[in-house]
Amino acid sequence: MTALSSGLRRLTPANLLFLLLNLAGLMAFLYPFWAPAQPLAPQARTVLVHTVALLGALVGLNTALRVLDTLVPLPGGFTPVFVLIILIGYAFGARLGFLMGALTMLVSGPLTLGGLGLWTPYQMLAAGWVGMCAAWLPRPGRPVRMLAIYGLGWGFLYGFLTSLHFWPYMLNAPDLTWEPSLSALETLARYARYYLVTSLAWDTAGAVGNLVLLLALGAPLLTALTRFKRRSRVIWEPEPAAEYNPPSP
């Protein structure tokens, strides 16, 4: 019982997360043993060389836009980088949408005033989720208004998520600072106050910027991306099995 009790005491959240990460790595190593069999039927594939090249070019364009935003500051959190992240996710799917967002923040990070730091993984994940979730939106005939409202919402949510990287280290603000003794509801309420005071005005400019840019540019950009996706679509078909002809006697 002593050994069991000692083991249970060691199952802290940090140790449990460490254990889960190692299990995920082990599963990646053992992928050939548990991966399900793939069907051999003809499959449509869109993640090809042309698609990867397009992703690289658009990440480069977004990097340039983010650097330009740093050199010529726009009002508040207004930035043009989320337009392409949202449209790539909507047009090409969750994986490419996530890569578009995450790679934009990673590649452009060293070229901005803040550079790379503890905030970079937060920015990469949050921007990746912007593109990934866009792939799960409905498919109406005219999606631009829907995408604009989606961009408006994520303008606030992106700021709400990325502000978490600094909040636990903020000092000298009794009503706003994180404290480990607070309950979950008290912690959420305190963070909401912190967000309202420090980030809401900044994120409002970013959210409105997403809305305006998607309404103005969403239709032609989405048309161009959809046309590229259609032209780069390739059908892979398995080769038929060779017939065996026994030698004649």
PDB file of C-alpha atoms in Angstrom:
ATOM      1  CA  MET A   1       0.000   0.000   0.000  1.00  0.00           C
ATOM      2  CA  THR A   2       2.882   2.358   0.717  1.00  0.00           C
ATOM      3  CA  ALA A   3       4.272   2.005  -2.814  1.00  0.00           C
ATOM      4  CA  LEU A   4       0.789   2.480  -4.305  1.00  0.00           C
ATOM      5  CA  SER A   5       0.152   5.604  -2.248  1.00  0.00           C
ATOM      6  CA  SER A   6       3.539   6.994  -3.213  1.00  0.00           C
ATOM      7  CA  GLY A   7       2.814   6.328  -6.882  1.00  0.00           C
ATOM      8  CA  LEU A   8      -0.578   8.045  -6.701  1.00  0.00           C
ATOM      9  CA  ARG A   9       0.970  11.114  -5.085  1.00  0.00           C
ATOM     10  CA  ARG A  10       3.333  11.398  -8.030  1.00  0.00           C
ATOM     11  CA  LEU A  11       0.435  11.570 -10.536  1.00  0.00           C
ATOM     12  CA  THR A  12       0.417  15.359 -10.600  1.00  0.00           C
ATOM     13  CA  PRO A  13      -1.008  17.137 -13.668  1.00  0.00           C
ATOM     14  CA  ALA A  14       2.503  17.875 -14.908  1.00  0.00           C
ATOM     15  CA  ASN A  15       3.630  14.248 -14.535  1.00  0.00           C
ATOM     16  CA  LEU A  16       0.424  13.004 -16.165  1.00  0.00           C
ATOM     17  CA  LEU A  17       0.942  15.319 -19.151  1.00  0.00           C
ATOM     18  CA  PHE A  18       4.549  14.127 -19.430  1.00  0.00           C
ATOM     19  CA  LEU A  19       3.329  10.524 -19.413  1.00  0.00           C
ATOM     20  CA  LEU A  20       0.699  11.206 -22.095  1.00  0.00           C
ATOM     21  CA  LEU A  21       3.247  12.902 -24.354  1.00  0.00           C
ATOM     22  CA  ASN A  22       5.553   9.906 -24.089  1.00  0.00           C
ATOM     23  CA  LEU A  23       2.682   7.515 -24.828  1.00  0.00           C
ATOM     24  CA  ALA A  24       1.798   9.568 -27.906  1.00  0.00           C
ATOM     25  CA  GLY A  25       5.411   9.307 -29.054  1.00  0.00           C
ATOM     26  CA  LEU A  26       5.394   5.540 -28.494  1.00  0.00           C
ATOM     27  CA  MET A  27       2.212   5.209 -30.560  1.00  0.00           C
ATOM     28  CA  ALA A  28       3.916   7.156 -33.372  1.00  0.00           C
ATOM     29  CA  PHE A  29       6.845   4.706 -33.307  1.00  0.00           C
ATOM     30  CA  LEU A  30       4.466   1.727 -33.376  1.00  0.00           C
ATOM     31  CA  TYR A  31       2.284   3.152 -36.160  1.00  0.00           C
ATOM     32  CA  PRO A  32       2.938   0.259 -38.601  1.00  0.00           C
ATOM     33  CA  PHE A  33       1.589  -2.238 -36.050  1.00  0.00           C
ATOM     34  CA  TRP A  34      -1.750  -0.596 -35.281  1.00  0.00           C
ATOM     35  CA  ALA A  35      -2.555   1.479 -38.391  1.00  0.00           C
ATOM     36  CA  PRO A  36      -5.731   0.246 -40.110  1.00  0.00           C
ATOM     37  CA  ALA A  37      -5.555  -1.157 -43.610  1.00  0.00           C
ATOM     38  CA  GLN A  38      -6.209   1.424 -46.315  1.00  0.00           C
ATOM     39  CA  PRO A  39      -8.660   0.669 -49.137  1.00  0.00           C
ATOM     40  CA  LEU A  40      -7.211   0.246 -52.596  1.00  0.00           C
ATOM     41  CA  ALA A  41     -10.134   1.928 -54.309  1.00  0.00           C
ATOM     42  CA  PRO A  42      -9.432   5.020 -56.430  1.00  0.00           C
ATOM     43  CA  GLN A  43      -8.781   7.988 -54.154  1.00  0.00           C
ATOM     44  CA  ALA A  44      -8.888  11.702 -54.809  1.00  0.00           C
ATOM     45  CA  ARG A  45      -5.868  13.494 -53.403  1.00  0.00           C
ATOM     46  CA  THR A  46      -5.393  17.242 -53.239  1.00  0.00           C
ATOM     47  CA  VAL A  47      -2.252  17.541 -51.080  1.00  0.00           C
ATOM     48  CA  LEU A  48       0.188  17.321 -53.969  1.00  0.00           C
ATOM     49  CA  VAL A  49       3.339  19.155 -54.973  1.00  0.00           C
ATOM     50  CA  HIS A  50       1.300  22.041 -56.392  1.00  0.00           C
ATOM     51  CA  THR A  51      -0.719  22.359 -53.195  1.00  0.00           C
ATOM     52  CA  VAL A  52       2.373  22.331 -50.993  1.00  0.00           C
ATOM     53  CA  ALA A  53       3.964  24.954 -53.266  1.00  0.00           C
ATOM     54  CA  LEU A  54       0.838  27.104 -52.945  1.00  0.00           C
ATOM     55  CA  LEU A  55       0.940  26.735 -49.160  1.00  0.00           C
ATOM     56  CA  GLY A  56       4.589  27.797 -49.078  1.00  0.00           C
ATOM     57  CA  ALA A  57       3.924  30.800 -51.290  1.00  0.00           C
ATOM     58  CA  LEU A  58       0.959  31.948 -49.202  1.00  0.00           C
ATOM     59  CA  VAL A  59       2.867  31.474 -45.943  1.00  0.00           C
ATOM     60  CA  GLY A  60       5.581  33.665 -47.460  1.00  0.00           C
ATOM     61  CA  LEU A  61       2.986  36.260 -48.458  1.00  0.00           C
ATOM     62  CA  ASN A  62       1.449  36.213 -44.989  1.00  0.00           C
ATOM     63  CA  THR A  63       4.911  36.586 -43.470  1.00  0.00           C
ATOM     64  CA  ALA A  64       5.505  39.672 -45.611  1.00  0.00           C
ATOM     65  CA  LEU A  65       2.128  41.086 -44.556  1.00  0.00           C
ATOM     66  CA  ARG A  66       2.907  40.510 -40.887  1.00  0.00           C
ATOM     67  CA  VAL A  67       6.326  42.158 -41.222  1.00  0.00           C
ATOM     68  CA  LEU A  68       4.712  45.087 -43.035  1.00  0.00           C
ATOM     69  CA  ASP A  69       2.189  45.330 -40.225  1.00  0.00           C
ATOM     70  CA  THR A  70       5.133  45.572 -37.797  1.00  0.00           C
ATOM     71  CA  LEU A  71       6.935  48.265 -39.803  1.00  0.00           C
ATOM     72  CA  VAL A  72       3.771  50.277 -40.477  1.00  0.00           C
ATOM     73  CA  PRO A  73       1.572  49.705 -37.420  1.00  0.00           C
ATOM     74  CA  LEU A  74      -2.122  49.515 -38.152  1.00  0.00           C
ATOM     75  CA  PRO A  75      -4.816  50.536 -35.641  1.00  0.00           C
ATOM     76  CA  GLY A  76      -4.833  48.223 -32.610  1.00  0.00           C
ATOM     77  CA  GLY A  77      -4.786  44.551 -33.481  1.00  0.00           C
ATOM     78  CA  PHE A  78      -5.813  45.098 -37.102  1.00  0.00           C
ATOM     79  CA  THR A  79      -3.823  42.710 -39.303  1.00  0.00           C
ATOM     80  CA  PRO A  80      -4.414  41.188 -42.747  1.00  0.00           C
ATOM     81  CA  VAL A  81      -2.797  37.812 -42.020  1.00  0.00           C
ATOM     82  CA  PHE A  82      -5.945  35.977 -40.920  1.00  0.00           C
ATOM     83  CA  VAL A  83      -7.785  36.427 -44.227  1.00  0.00           C
ATOM     84  CA  LEU A  84      -5.663  33.856 -46.064  1.00  0.00           C
ATOM     85  CA  ILE A  85      -5.565  31.532 -43.043  1.00  0.00           C
ATOM     86  CA  ILE A  86      -9.362  31.395 -42.968  1.00  0.00           C
ATOM     87  CA  LEU A  87      -9.757  31.016 -46.730  1.00  0.00           C
ATOM     88  CA  ILE A  88      -7.126  28.275 -47.011  1.00  0.00           C
ATOM     89  CA  GLY A  89      -8.815  26.310 -44.242  1.00  0.00           C
ATOM     90  CA  TYR A  90     -12.234  26.721 -45.831  1.00  0.00           C
ATOM     91  CA  ALA A  91     -11.069  25.826 -49.348  1.00  0.00           C
ATOM     92  CA  PHE A  92      -8.458  23.116 -48.684  1.00  0.00           C
ATOM     93  CA  GLY A  93      -9.494  21.517 -45.407  1.00  0.00           C
ATOM     94  CA  ALA A  94      -8.547  21.344 -41.751  1.00  0.00           C
ATOM     95  CA  ARG A  95      -4.953  20.101 -42.106  1.00  0.00           C
ATOM     96  CA  LEU A  96      -3.800  22.722 -44.589  1.00  0.00           C
ATOM     97  CA  GLY A  97      -5.731  25.379 -42.686  1.00  0.00           C
ATOM     98  CA  PHE A  98      -3.919  24.472 -39.486  1.00  0.00           C
ATOM     99  CA  LEU A  99      -0.542  24.421 -41.253  1.00  0.00           C
ATOM    100  CA  MET A 100      -1.241  27.788 -42.857  1.00  0.00           C
ATOM    101  CA  GLY A 101      -1.927  29.400 -39.495  1.00  0.00           C
ATOM    102  CA  ALA A 102       0.825  27.711 -37.498  1.00  0.00           C
ATOM    103  CA  LEU A 103       3.539  28.176 -40.133  1.00  0.00           C
ATOM    104  CA  THR A 104       2.612  31.826 -40.643  1.00  0.00           C
ATOM    105  CA  MET A 105       3.273  32.556 -36.974  1.00  0.00           C
ATOM    106  CA  LEU A 106       6.425  30.430 -36.849  1.00  0.00           C
ATOM    107  CA  VAL A 107       8.056  31.787 -40.023  1.00  0.00           C
ATOM    108  CA  SER A 108       7.134  35.421 -39.426  1.00  0.00           C
ATOM    109  CA  GLY A 109       7.981  35.387 -35.710  1.00  0.00           C
ATOM    110  CA  PRO A 110      11.738  36.055 -36.050  1.00  0.00           C
ATOM    111  CA  LEU A 111      11.031  38.992 -38.376  1.00  0.00           C
ATOM    112  CA  THR A 112       8.708  40.829 -35.983  1.00  0.00           C
ATOM    113  CA  LEU A 113       9.685  43.126 -33.127  1.00  0.00           C
ATOM    114  CA  GLY A 114       8.860  40.520 -30.485  1.00  0.00           C
ATOM    115  CA  GLY A 115      10.703  37.706 -32.244  1.00  0.00           C
ATOM    116  CA  LEU A 116      10.298  34.137 -31.043  1.00  0.00           C
ATOM    117  CA  GLY A 117       9.525  33.455 -27.404  1.00  0.00           C
ATOM    118  CA  LEU A 118       7.230  31.736 -24.952  1.00  0.00           C
ATOM    119  CA  TRP A 119       4.280  33.287 -26.763  1.00  0.00           C
ATOM    120  CA  THR A 120       5.106  31.682 -30.116  1.00  0.00           C
ATOM    121  CA  PRO A 121       3.540  28.226 -29.447  1.00  0.00           C
ATOM    122  CA  TYR A 122       0.372  29.952 -28.234  1.00  0.00           C
ATOM    123  CA  GLN A 123       0.224  32.022 -31.420  1.00  0.00           C
ATOM    124  CA  MET A 124       0.959  28.993 -33.624  1.00  0.00           C
ATOM    125  CA  LEU A 125      -1.758  26.831 -32.065  1.00  0.00           C
ATOM    126  CA  ALA A 126      -4.377  29.583 -31.966  1.00  0.00           C
ATOM    127  CA  ALA A 127      -3.717  30.657 -35.573  1.00  0.00           C
ATOM    128  CA  GLY A 128      -3.715  26.993 -36.611  1.00  0.00           C
ATOM    129  CA  TRP A 129      -7.119  26.545 -35.004  1.00  0.00           C
ATOM    130  CA  VAL A 130      -8.400  29.563 -36.937  1.00  0.00           C
ATOM    131  CA  GLY A 131      -7.628  27.791 -40.209  1.00  0.00           C
ATOM    132  CA  MET A 132      -8.610  24.330 -39.015  1.00  0.00           C
ATOM    133  CA  CYS A 133     -12.062  25.308 -37.735  1.00  0.00           C
ATOM    134  CA  ALA A 134     -12.812  27.194 -40.950  1.00  0.00           C
ATOM    135  CA  ALA A 135     -12.848  23.832 -42.730  1.00  0.00           C
ATOM    136  CA  TRP A 136     -15.803  22.707 -40.596  1.00  0.00           C
ATOM    137  CA  LEU A 137     -18.087  25.587 -41.569  1.00  0.00           C
ATOM    138  CA  PRO A 138     -21.228  24.954 -43.679  1.00  0.00           C
ATOM    139  CA  ARG A 139     -21.045  25.273 -47.462  1.00  0.00           C
ATOM    140  CA  PRO A 140     -23.674  27.812 -48.545  1.00  0.00           C
ATOM    141  CA  GLY A 141     -23.844  29.150 -52.063  1.00  0.00           C
ATOM    142  CA  ARG A 142     -22.342  32.485 -51.033  1.00  0.00           C
ATOM    143  CA  PRO A 143     -20.092  31.900 -48.017  1.00  0.00           C
ATOM    144  CA  VAL A 144     -18.369  35.289 -47.787  1.00  0.00           C
ATOM    145  CA  ARG A 145     -20.700  36.780 -45.170  1.00  0.00           C
ATOM    146  CA  MET A 146     -20.437  33.638 -43.076  1.00  0.00           C
ATOM    147  CA  LEU A 147     -16.639  33.721 -43.316  1.00  0.00           C
ATOM    148  CA  ALA A 148     -16.618  37.404 -42.384  1.00  0.00           C
ATOM    149  CA  ILE A 149     -18.661  36.714 -39.239  1.00  0.00           C
ATOM    150  CA  TYR A 150     -16.370  33.781 -38.499  1.00  0.00           C
ATOM    151  CA  GLY A 151     -13.357  36.089 -38.816  1.00  0.00           C
ATOM    152  CA  LEU A 152     -15.035  38.600 -36.520  1.00  0.00           C
ATOM    153  CA  GLY A 153     -15.530  35.966 -33.828  1.00  0.00           C
ATOM    154  CA  TRP A 154     -12.014  34.587 -34.114  1.00  0.00           C
ATOM    155  CA  GLY A 155     -10.598  38.105 -33.874  1.00  0.00           C
ATOM    156  CA  PHE A 156     -11.734  38.101 -30.253  1.00  0.00           C
ATOM    157  CA  LEU A 157     -11.115  34.417 -29.552  1.00  0.00           C
ATOM    158  CA  TYR A 158      -7.545  34.503 -30.879  1.00  0.00           C
ATOM    159  CA  GLY A 159      -6.712  37.361 -28.535  1.00  0.00           C
ATOM    160  CA  PHE A 160      -8.503  35.671 -25.639  1.00  0.00           C
ATOM    161  CA  LEU A 161      -6.395  32.529 -26.098  1.00  0.00           C
ATOM    162  CA  THR A 162      -3.014  34.115 -26.769  1.00  0.00           C
ATOM    163  CA  SER A 163      -3.297  36.487 -23.808  1.00  0.00           C
ATOM    164  CA  LEU A 164      -3.136  33.439 -21.543  1.00  0.00           C
ATOM    165  CA  HIS A 165       0.625  33.101 -22.078  1.00  0.00           C
ATOM    166  CA  PHE A 166       1.389  36.207 -20.009  1.00  0.00           C
ATOM    167  CA  TRP A 167      -1.449  36.351 -17.529  1.00  0.00           C
ATOM    168  CA  PRO A 168      -0.033  33.955 -14.861  1.00  0.00           C
ATOM    169  CA  TYR A 169       3.132  36.094 -14.674  1.00  0.00           C
ATOM    170  CA  MET A 170       1.399  39.440 -14.263  1.00  0.00           C
ATOM    171  CA  LEU A 171       2.083  41.020 -10.853  1.00  0.00           C
ATOM    172  CA  ASN A 172       0.841  43.940  -8.749  1.00  0.00           C
ATOM    173  CA  ALA A 173      -2.778  43.734  -9.883  1.00  0.00           C
ATOM    174  CA  PRO A 174      -4.763  42.026  -7.093  1.00  0.00           C
ATOM    175  CA  ASP A 175      -8.062  41.918  -8.979  1.00  0.00           C
ATOM    176  CA  LEU A 176      -6.509  40.696 -12.241  1.00  0.00           C
ATOM    177  CA  THR A 177      -3.573  38.470 -11.324  1.00  0.00           C
ATOM    178  CA  TRP A 178      -3.795  34.695 -11.456  1.00  0.00           C
ATOM    179  CA  GLU A 179      -3.717  32.913  -8.099  1.00  0.00           C
ATOM    180  CA  PRO A 180      -3.447  29.115  -7.752  1.00  0.00           C
ATOM    181  CA  SER A 181      -5.845  29.081  -4.795  1.00  0.00           C
ATOM    182  CA  LEU A 182      -8.826  30.262  -6.849  1.00  0.00           C
ATOM    183  CA  SER A 183     -11.585  27.910  -8.005  1.00  0.00           C
ATOM    184  CA  ALA A 184     -12.175  27.300 -11.697  1.00  0.00           C
ATOM    185  CA  LEU A 185     -15.073  29.786 -11.877  1.00  0.00           C
ATOM    186  CA  GLU A 186     -13.152  32.423  -9.919  1.00  0.00           C
ATOM    187  CA  THR A 187     -10.140  31.944 -12.197  1.00  0.00           C
ATOM    188  CA  LEU A 188     -12.305  32.367 -15.299  1.00  0.00           C
ATOM    189  CA  ALA A 189     -13.943  35.493 -13.877  1.00  0.00           C
ATOM    190  CA  ARG A 190     -10.586  37.015 -13.000  1.00  0.00           C
ATOM    191  CA  TYR A 191      -9.178  36.259 -16.441  1.00  0.00           C
ATOM    192  CA  ALA A 192     -12.275  37.797 -18.037  1.00  0.00           C
ATOM    193  CA  ARG A 193     -11.596  41.006 -16.097  1.00  0.00           C
ATOM    194  CA  TYR A 194      -7.950  40.885 -17.143  1.00  0.00           C
ATOM    195  CA  TYR A 195      -8.957  40.431 -20.787  1.00  0.00           C
ATOM    196  CA  LEU A 196     -11.467  43.279 -20.682  1.00  0.00           C
ATOM    197  CA  VAL A 197      -8.889  45.675 -19.238  1.00  0.00           C
ATOM    198  CA  THR A 198      -5.848  44.720 -21.296  1.00  0.00           C
ATOM    199  CA  SER A 199      -6.919  43.184 -24.610  1.00  0.00           C
ATOM    200  CA  LEU A 200     -10.531  43.838 -25.584  1.00  0.00           C
ATOM    201  CA  ALA A 201      -9.964  47.185 -27.327  1.00  0.00           C
ATOM    202  CA  TRP A 202      -6.942  45.802 -29.197  1.00  0.00           C
ATOM    203  CA  ASP A 203      -8.795  42.684 -30.304  1.00  0.00           C
ATOM    204  CA  THR A 204     -11.845  44.681 -31.376  1.00  0.00           C
ATOM    205  CA  ALA A 205      -9.724  46.379 -34.050  1.00  0.00           C
ATOM    206  CA  GLY A 206      -8.452  42.974 -35.194  1.00  0.00           C
ATOM    207  CA  ALA A 207     -11.936  41.444 -35.271  1.00  0.00           C
ATOM    208  CA  VAL A 208     -13.421  44.356 -37.231  1.00  0.00           C
ATOM    209  CA  GLY A 209     -10.422  44.218 -39.587  1.00  0.00           C
ATOM    210  CA  ASN A 210     -11.095  40.535 -40.305  1.00  0.00           C
ATOM    211  CA  LEU A 211     -14.745  41.340 -40.993  1.00  0.00           C
ATOM    212  CA  VAL A 212     -13.993  44.214 -43.387  1.00  0.00           C
ATOM    213  CA  LEU A 213     -11.187  42.456 -45.264  1.00  0.00           C
ATOM    214  CA  LEU A 214     -13.162  39.248 -45.767  1.00  0.00           C
ATOM    215  CA  LEU A 215     -16.192  41.168 -47.018  1.00  0.00           C
ATOM    216  CA  ALA A 216     -14.004  43.137 -49.432  1.00  0.00           C
ATOM    217  CA  LEU A 217     -11.577  40.440 -50.619  1.00  0.00           C
ATOM    218  CA  GLY A 218     -13.135  37.128 -49.637  1.00  0.00           C
ATOM    219  CA  ALA A 219     -15.100  36.449 -52.833  1.00  0.00           C
ATOM    220  CA  PRO A 220     -12.300  36.898 -55.440  1.00  0.00           C
ATOM    221  CA  LEU A 221      -9.677  35.180 -53.268  1.00  0.00           C
ATOM    222  CA  LEU A 222     -11.938  32.220 -52.530  1.00  0.00           C
ATOM    223  CA  THR A 223     -12.780  31.892 -56.229  1.00  0.00           C
ATOM    224  CA  ALA A 224      -9.087  31.792 -57.125  1.00  0.00           C
ATOM    225  CA  LEU A 225      -8.292  29.218 -54.420  1.00  0.00           C
ATOM    226  CA  THR A 226     -11.238  27.023 -55.406  1.00  0.00           C
ATOM    227  CA  ARG A 227     -10.190  27.120 -59.072  1.00  0.00           C
ATOM    228  CA  PHE A 228      -6.631  26.129 -58.132  1.00  0.00           C
ATOM    229  CA  LYS A 229      -7.917  23.265 -55.989  1.00  0.00           C
ATOM    230  CA  ARG A 230     -10.119  21.976 -58.802  1.00  0.00           C
ATOM    231  CA  ARG A 231      -7.301  22.082 -61.365  1.00  0.00           C
ATOM    232  CA  SER A 232      -4.801  20.377 -59.065  1.00  0.00           C
ATOM    233  CA  ARG A 233      -7.117  17.516 -58.174  1.00  0.00           C
ATOM    234  CA  VAL A 234      -5.721  14.138 -59.227  1.00  0.00           C
ATOM    235  CA  ILE A 235      -7.290  10.680 -59.062  1.00  0.00           C
ATOM    236  CA  TRP A 236      -4.919   7.903 -58.049  1.00  0.00           C
ATOM    237  CA  GLU A 237      -5.963   4.461 -59.230  1.00  0.00           C
ATOM    238  CA  PRO A 238      -4.263   1.206 -58.217  1.00  0.00           C
ATOM    239  CA  GLU A 239      -2.652  -0.757 -61.015  1.00  0.00           C
ATOM    240  CA  PRO A 240      -4.613  -3.858 -62.016  1.00  0.00           C
ATOM    241  CA  ALA A 241      -3.073  -7.126 -60.961  1.00  0.00           C
ATOM    242  CA  ALA A 242      -1.134  -8.810 -63.720  1.00  0.00           C
ATOM    243  CA  GLU A 243      -2.763 -11.930 -65.088  1.00  0.00           C
ATOM    244  CA  TYR A 244      -0.832 -15.179 -64.770  1.00  0.00           C
ATOM    245  CA  ASN A 245      -0.593 -17.180 -67.986  1.00  0.00           C
ATOM    246  CA  PRO A 246       0.902 -20.628 -67.349  1.00  0.00           C
ATOM    247  CA  PRO A 247       3.330 -21.840 -70.012  1.00  0.00           C
ATOM    248  CA  SER A 248       1.829 -24.136 -72.599  1.00  0.00           C
ATOM    249  CA  PRO A 249       2.959 -27.834 -72.386  1.00  0.00           C
TER     250      PRO A 249
END
